[in-house]
XYZ file of C-alpha atoms in Angstrom:
439
model
C 33.559 -19.251 8.897
C 35.425 -15.999 9.312
C 36.686 -14.653 12.570
C 34.148 -11.895 12.521
C 31.322 -14.261 11.770
C 28.183 -13.453 13.773
C 27.969 -17.076 14.886
C 31.139 -16.779 16.950
C 30.619 -13.395 18.565
C 28.086 -12.685 21.310
C 27.084 -9.271 22.665
C 29.719 -7.563 20.567
C 28.839 -4.983 17.984
C 29.650 -6.062 14.458
C 29.712 -4.071 11.271
C 28.508 -5.120 7.891
C 31.031 -5.501 5.070
C 33.170 -2.407 4.256
C 32.223 -2.659 0.563
C 28.648 -1.774 1.490
C 29.323 1.830 0.486
C 30.559 0.807 -2.973
C 27.529 -1.409 -3.551
C 25.202 1.323 -2.322
C 26.810 3.885 -4.628
C 26.534 1.588 -7.639
C 22.868 0.969 -6.892
C 22.195 4.700 -6.647
C 23.995 5.369 -9.931
C 22.053 2.585 -11.636
C 18.785 3.985 -10.253
C 19.629 7.473 -11.520
C 20.436 6.245 -15.028
C 17.344 4.020 -15.038
C 15.240 7.045 -14.077
C 16.776 8.978 -16.990
C 15.929 6.257 -19.505
C 12.429 5.881 -18.055
C 11.898 9.607 -18.502
C 13.088 9.439 -22.109
C 10.955 6.430 -23.018
C 7.865 7.729 -21.232
C 7.857 10.675 -23.630
C 8.422 13.328 -20.956
C 11.563 14.483 -22.769
C 14.621 16.282 -21.401
C 13.738 19.827 -22.528
C 16.670 20.048 -24.926
C 19.271 18.651 -22.511
C 21.886 16.363 -24.081
C 20.880 12.846 -22.950
C 24.464 11.481 -23.113
C 25.864 14.315 -20.994
C 22.927 14.049 -18.612
C 23.497 10.315 -18.336
C 27.161 10.768 -17.390
C 26.330 13.456 -14.845
C 23.648 11.291 -13.233
C 25.918 8.249 -13.308
C 28.843 9.901 -11.527
C 26.776 12.028 -9.165
C 24.685 8.987 -8.180
C 27.855 6.969 -7.703
C 29.592 9.591 -5.550
C 26.560 10.489 -3.443
C 25.577 6.851 -3.029
C 29.069 5.817 -2.011
C 29.272 8.683 0.461
C 25.945 7.897 2.056
C 26.676 4.181 1.954
C 30.052 4.641 3.672
C 28.552 6.817 6.416
C 25.673 4.358 6.872
C 28.155 1.489 7.162
C 30.402 3.485 9.513
C 27.600 4.224 11.954
C 25.752 0.900 11.803
C 26.469 -1.992 14.155
C 24.497 -5.078 14.998
C 24.632 -7.048 18.219
C 23.533 -10.604 18.963
C 22.923 -11.520 22.580
C 20.928 -14.113 24.430
C 17.541 -12.451 23.954
C 17.542 -10.288 20.849
C 19.164 -8.931 17.727
C 19.964 -5.253 18.134
C 20.765 -2.918 15.235
C 22.267 0.454 16.111
C 22.340 2.999 13.308
C 22.060 6.681 12.491
C 24.541 9.438 11.597
C 22.876 12.455 13.192
C 19.892 10.845 14.875
C 20.865 7.606 16.566
C 18.463 4.698 16.698
C 18.613 1.265 18.263
C 16.217 -1.318 16.905
C 15.688 -4.330 19.125
C 14.303 -7.523 17.626
C 13.366 -10.236 20.148
C 13.915 -13.666 18.673
C 10.350 -14.754 19.371
C 9.029 -12.022 17.025
C 11.070 -13.174 14.034
C 8.875 -14.787 11.393
C 11.445 -15.558 8.742
C 14.979 -14.688 7.666
C 15.757 -14.500 3.960
C 18.898 -13.826 1.942
C 18.845 -11.599 -1.125
C 21.730 -11.156 -3.555
C 21.186 -8.096 -5.753
C 23.203 -8.174 -8.960
C 25.761 -5.583 -7.847
C 26.180 -7.256 -4.458
C 26.712 -10.638 -6.158
C 29.654 -9.192 -8.056
C 31.345 -8.494 -4.721
C 30.216 -11.753 -3.121
C 27.860 -9.949 -0.745
C 24.249 -10.489 0.286
C 21.460 -8.708 2.121
C 19.804 -10.319 5.134
C 16.065 -9.599 5.334
C 14.295 -10.213 8.623
C 10.495 -10.409 8.754
C 8.776 -9.846 12.089
C 5.266 -10.397 13.301
C 2.633 -7.718 12.674
C 2.678 -3.958 12.855
C 4.311 -1.324 10.703
C 7.939 -1.595 9.625
C 7.857 -5.303 10.271
C 10.813 -5.847 7.937
C 14.369 -4.870 8.604
C 17.553 -5.740 6.807
C 21.311 -5.799 7.104
C 23.151 -4.511 4.027
C 25.551 -6.081 3.094
C 27.322 -9.135 4.514
C 29.607 -11.724 3.005
C 27.404 -14.474 1.646
C 28.803 -17.068 4.062
C 28.319 -14.737 7.017
C 24.748 -13.997 5.941
C 24.044 -17.739 5.887
C 25.639 -18.184 9.317
C 23.664 -15.309 10.791
C 20.468 -16.721 9.327
C 21.144 -20.064 11.026
C 21.807 -18.316 14.333
C 18.621 -16.253 14.183
C 16.428 -19.181 13.142
C 17.897 -21.383 15.876
C 17.261 -18.719 18.494
C 13.748 -18.195 17.116
C 13.047 -21.874 17.736
C 14.584 -21.713 21.216
C 17.760 -23.564 20.381
C 21.265 -22.553 21.313
C 23.740 -22.571 18.490
C 27.122 -24.189 18.354
C 29.886 -22.122 16.844
C 30.104 -24.233 13.753
C 26.456 -25.209 13.504
C 25.933 -26.715 10.071
C 23.100 -25.697 7.795
C 20.131 -28.021 7.918
C 19.870 -30.915 5.501
C 17.445 -30.134 2.706
C 15.836 -32.262 0.021
C 14.959 -30.843 -3.366
C 11.236 -31.046 -4.158
C 11.360 -29.565 -7.634
C 13.380 -27.327 -9.919
C 11.290 -25.454 -12.453
C 13.156 -25.308 -15.796
C 13.636 -21.755 -17.122
C 12.119 -22.740 -20.458
C 8.903 -23.765 -18.738
C 8.712 -20.403 -16.980
C 9.231 -18.638 -20.307
C 6.497 -20.685 -22.000
C 4.164 -20.163 -19.059
C 4.766 -16.414 -19.189
C 4.088 -16.272 -22.928
C 0.806 -18.148 -22.348
C -0.269 -16.052 -19.349
C -3.320 -13.855 -19.765
C -1.626 -10.547 -18.966
C 1.141 -11.201 -21.500
C -1.386 -12.220 -24.156
C -3.475 -9.097 -23.470
C -0.378 -6.891 -23.752
C 0.671 -8.606 -26.980
C -2.825 -8.290 -28.465
C -2.880 -4.625 -27.447
C 0.422 -4.065 -29.229
C -0.912 -5.684 -32.405
C -4.111 -3.617 -32.123
C -2.150 -0.364 -31.787
C 0.029 -1.318 -34.762
C -3.009 -2.087 -36.943
C -4.705 1.151 -35.892
C -1.557 3.176 -36.668
C -1.258 1.614 -40.129
C -4.970 2.057 -40.821
C -5.045 5.733 -39.846
C -1.439 6.483 -40.855
C -0.678 8.096 -37.503
C 2.849 7.209 -36.391
C 2.745 9.525 -33.376
C -0.289 7.703 -31.988
C 1.530 4.390 -32.511
C 4.572 5.572 -30.568
C 2.384 6.944 -27.778
C 0.554 3.644 -27.489
C 3.431 1.255 -27.936
C 5.574 2.702 -25.118
C 3.220 1.843 -22.222
C 2.450 -1.553 -23.773
C 6.148 -2.298 -24.184
C 6.725 -1.239 -20.571
C 3.952 -3.600 -19.509
C 5.507 -6.478 -21.459
C 8.946 -5.791 -19.973
C 7.435 -5.687 -16.487
C 5.673 -9.013 -17.018
C 8.806 -10.684 -18.331
C 10.859 -9.164 -15.512
C 8.536 -10.348 -12.776
C 7.867 -13.805 -14.144
C 10.999 -14.855 -15.994
C 13.874 -12.957 -14.375
C 12.594 -13.192 -10.793
C 11.592 -16.868 -11.061
C 14.626 -18.034 -13.052
C 16.088 -21.329 -11.817
C 13.274 -21.629 -9.272
C 14.167 -24.311 -6.737
C 11.835 -25.546 -4.000
C 13.356 -27.644 -1.237
C 12.232 -29.105 2.066
C 13.969 -28.843 5.437
C 13.343 -28.980 9.127
C 12.444 -25.299 9.328
C 10.094 -25.267 6.331
C 10.132 -24.952 2.577
C 12.921 -22.927 1.012
C 12.629 -21.072 -2.276
C 15.701 -20.020 -4.237
C 15.195 -18.050 -7.432
C 16.373 -15.203 -9.625
C 18.482 -14.603 -12.724
C 20.155 -11.282 -11.928
C 19.352 -11.027 -8.229
C 19.172 -14.295 -6.293
C 16.805 -14.693 -3.351
C 16.721 -17.434 -0.747
C 13.405 -17.387 1.105
C 12.202 -19.733 3.836
C 8.505 -20.405 4.433
C 8.003 -21.871 7.933
C 5.310 -24.548 8.023
C 3.454 -23.061 10.967
C 3.185 -19.601 9.394
C 1.304 -20.579 6.264
C -2.093 -18.882 6.508
C -3.617 -20.098 3.248
C -2.884 -21.100 -0.336
C -4.329 -19.825 -3.615
C -4.348 -21.903 -6.805
C -4.266 -19.745 -9.968
C -5.267 -21.343 -13.281
C -5.334 -19.021 -16.328
C -7.549 -20.158 -19.190
C -4.733 -21.373 -21.462
C -2.932 -23.075 -18.591
C -6.023 -25.124 -17.721
C -5.830 -26.751 -21.152
C -2.302 -27.862 -20.296
C -3.085 -28.870 -16.713
C -0.791 -26.188 -15.245
C -1.256 -24.256 -12.029
C 0.476 -21.515 -10.032
C 0.506 -21.661 -6.253
C 0.608 -18.521 -4.134
C 0.713 -18.432 -0.379
C -0.177 -16.164 2.524
C 2.635 -16.185 5.064
C 2.436 -14.403 8.400
C 4.924 -11.558 8.377
C 4.904 -10.942 4.626
C 1.400 -9.471 4.491
C 2.282 -5.909 5.429
C 5.199 -5.476 3.112
C 4.083 -2.957 0.540
C 3.885 -3.438 -3.155
C 4.997 -5.660 -5.930
C 7.771 -3.252 -6.786
C 9.909 -4.731 -4.067
C 9.204 -8.181 -5.240
C 6.494 -8.794 -2.740
C 4.420 -10.523 -5.387
C 7.350 -12.848 -5.978
C 7.584 -13.444 -2.209
C 4.073 -14.892 -2.241
C 4.797 -17.291 -5.118
C 5.075 -20.805 -3.766
C 5.373 -22.488 -7.157
C 5.347 -20.421 -10.388
C 4.127 -23.212 -12.645
C 3.369 -26.836 -11.911
C 1.382 -29.886 -12.870
C -1.612 -30.652 -10.671
C -0.166 -33.762 -8.909
C 2.898 -31.867 -7.646
C 0.783 -28.860 -6.658
C -1.610 -31.100 -4.735
C 1.274 -32.813 -2.949
C 2.701 -29.469 -1.786
C -0.731 -28.283 -0.663
C -1.225 -31.491 1.312
C 2.188 -31.031 2.963
C 1.500 -27.450 4.029
C -2.221 -27.812 4.747
C -2.909 -31.402 5.863
C -6.446 -32.453 5.030
C -6.922 -29.839 2.297
C -8.827 -30.968 -0.794
C -9.006 -28.497 -3.723
C -11.522 -30.776 -5.478
C -13.787 -30.932 -2.458
C -17.427 -31.888 -2.984
C -20.670 -30.777 -1.333
C -20.298 -27.284 -2.748
C -22.562 -24.271 -2.358
C -22.736 -22.428 -5.701
C -23.583 -18.815 -6.441
C -27.258 -18.316 -7.189
C -28.320 -18.144 -10.870
C -30.029 -14.904 -9.858
C -26.546 -13.374 -9.602
C -25.957 -13.462 -13.365
C -26.579 -9.700 -13.270
C -23.216 -9.326 -11.537
C -21.287 -11.902 -13.582
C -23.240 -13.217 -16.588
C -20.787 -16.090 -17.166
C -18.607 -16.109 -14.064
C -21.420 -16.878 -11.594
C -21.367 -20.517 -12.776
C -17.799 -20.879 -11.439
C -18.324 -19.415 -7.963
C -18.670 -21.837 -5.077
C -17.606 -22.511 -1.500
C -17.187 -25.720 0.463
C -15.543 -27.004 3.623
C -14.273 -30.226 5.102
C -12.892 -31.040 8.537
C -9.628 -29.160 7.911
C -10.129 -26.275 5.486
C -12.525 -23.789 3.918
C -12.352 -23.580 0.107
C -13.678 -20.857 -2.225
C -13.369 -20.762 -6.010
C -14.236 -18.222 -8.695
C -13.262 -17.028 -12.172
C -13.655 -18.495 -15.659
C -10.916 -16.590 -17.516
C -8.555 -17.122 -14.621
C -9.812 -19.560 -12.017
C -8.694 -18.916 -8.447
C -9.240 -21.460 -5.689
C -8.425 -20.219 -2.186
C -7.858 -22.590 0.727
C -7.840 -21.440 4.359
C -7.317 -23.817 7.319
C -10.042 -23.468 9.905
C -7.587 -22.661 12.696
C -6.131 -19.794 10.636
C -9.515 -18.124 10.089
C -9.304 -14.630 11.567
C -12.960 -13.636 11.167
C -16.000 -14.300 8.981
C -18.173 -11.579 7.472
C -21.605 -11.648 5.834
C -22.375 -8.694 3.562
C -25.424 -7.803 1.473
C -25.773 -4.793 -0.820
C -29.088 -3.211 -1.868
C -29.343 -5.149 -5.136
C -28.266 -8.336 -3.383
C -31.049 -7.881 -0.818
C -33.573 -7.433 -3.626
C -32.333 -10.617 -5.311
C -32.035 -12.617 -2.078
C -28.236 -12.909 -2.269
C -25.350 -12.410 0.166
C -21.553 -12.713 0.230
C -19.504 -14.601 2.801
C -15.901 -13.529 3.391
C -13.498 -15.721 5.352
C -10.728 -13.357 6.399
C -7.065 -14.297 6.422
C -3.966 -12.034 6.460
C -3.526 -9.699 3.507
C -2.183 -11.565 0.519
C -3.167 -13.515 -2.599
C -5.629 -15.772 -0.753
C -9.184 -14.428 -1.097
C -11.659 -16.969 0.300
C -14.921 -15.227 -0.530
C -18.220 -16.800 -1.511
C -19.849 -14.093 -3.619
C -23.562 -13.885 -4.316
C -24.651 -17.068 -2.610
C -28.325 -17.575 -1.807
C -28.889 -15.519 1.356
C -29.976 -18.454 3.547
C -27.048 -20.581 2.390
C -24.625 -17.700 2.954
C -25.811 -17.219 6.543
C -25.578 -20.963 7.220
C -22.070 -21.008 5.721
C -20.970 -18.109 7.925
C -22.286 -19.691 11.135
C -20.821 -23.088 10.258
C -17.392 -21.590 9.503
C -17.375 -19.691 12.797
C -18.065 -22.968 14.615
C -15.316 -24.783 12.694
C -12.785 -22.020 13.398
C -13.684 -21.928 17.098
C -13.444 -25.698 17.399
C -10.143 -25.866 15.484
C -8.509 -23.339 17.823
C -9.813 -24.897 21.025
């Protein structure tokens, strides 16, 4: 542990690593060049500008501006750890001091973007409870220092004092998903198959009508879609490792950029089981999770979709074991179900057969979808509210929808188009279960 390690210094302002400016500049240059290529491939063109010259100009200007801004940001940023909070002071012209009480910290993750990995640096991401701007980060620290600071913050969050050389917790590996399995699962996913079929359809249409321009115009967005799918599924989930420790489950993943994410047991709000049509034939599932603190963090572009992935691909026995560990008493194959009314075939001619809700002593379960089946599980004590809704056509058909609300995320525990009497009974029963579970 270095002398400047955050674990050994209290109430003293510390700076992040001096190479932060270099990393920041490289990221800006890469973003500028990526924007240039995106513009070229999207067909917007460069209005006669030499793409090679433009690329060099963007590369060097992005590098210089990014390094300048990164150096100034590093120069004027300090963080302080004291007995009650983490404090981050920043700002070149306008000064700001962000105070983060330990009790508001939900999780602390480590991200290693590709450029930062080259320099042995990492970003510390801190998720806090509720409200806007509930994420903050420290860019960039030495990887060892980032790990030490994470241990300090998590110990303080749990009300423990930290020894100077506090070791990392002992963890046991639950599973490592082989990269080849992630690749196969991606190739058999519905969105990839739709994109591939679309590409073949555009190719056939171009050959049939002899219109090359139409082929190029159609193939570019489809190719972008395919690249995005591969990027999100294969590159982000590469070498996916799920382990167990005292503080919760830890996920480590990523081919180019590595991420180490901790999911505390007590902050799991619900779990969704995703089963695409082809995967069901193979007995595969994907688990996604709602975690308090991650719900308000924007879009998938920042990897938020990856943050909600608990297990990218798994056999049912392993998935069930993880669900049972996080949500004791949960039963995805629960009986005594209330199905959607056959009168709702107007809304989903085939899918209504696969919509149902059920509950046991611990959880509420809702399932829907025949192309991709989604089963959402919400513990009773995590139920935020329950809503009964009924549109004009539903009223005419004697139907209603029950929605069991949980934090924003992949879990969607809705019972759509149930018989109206059954929907009302389900709502009242779930309110009683939630009230009793929290008492």
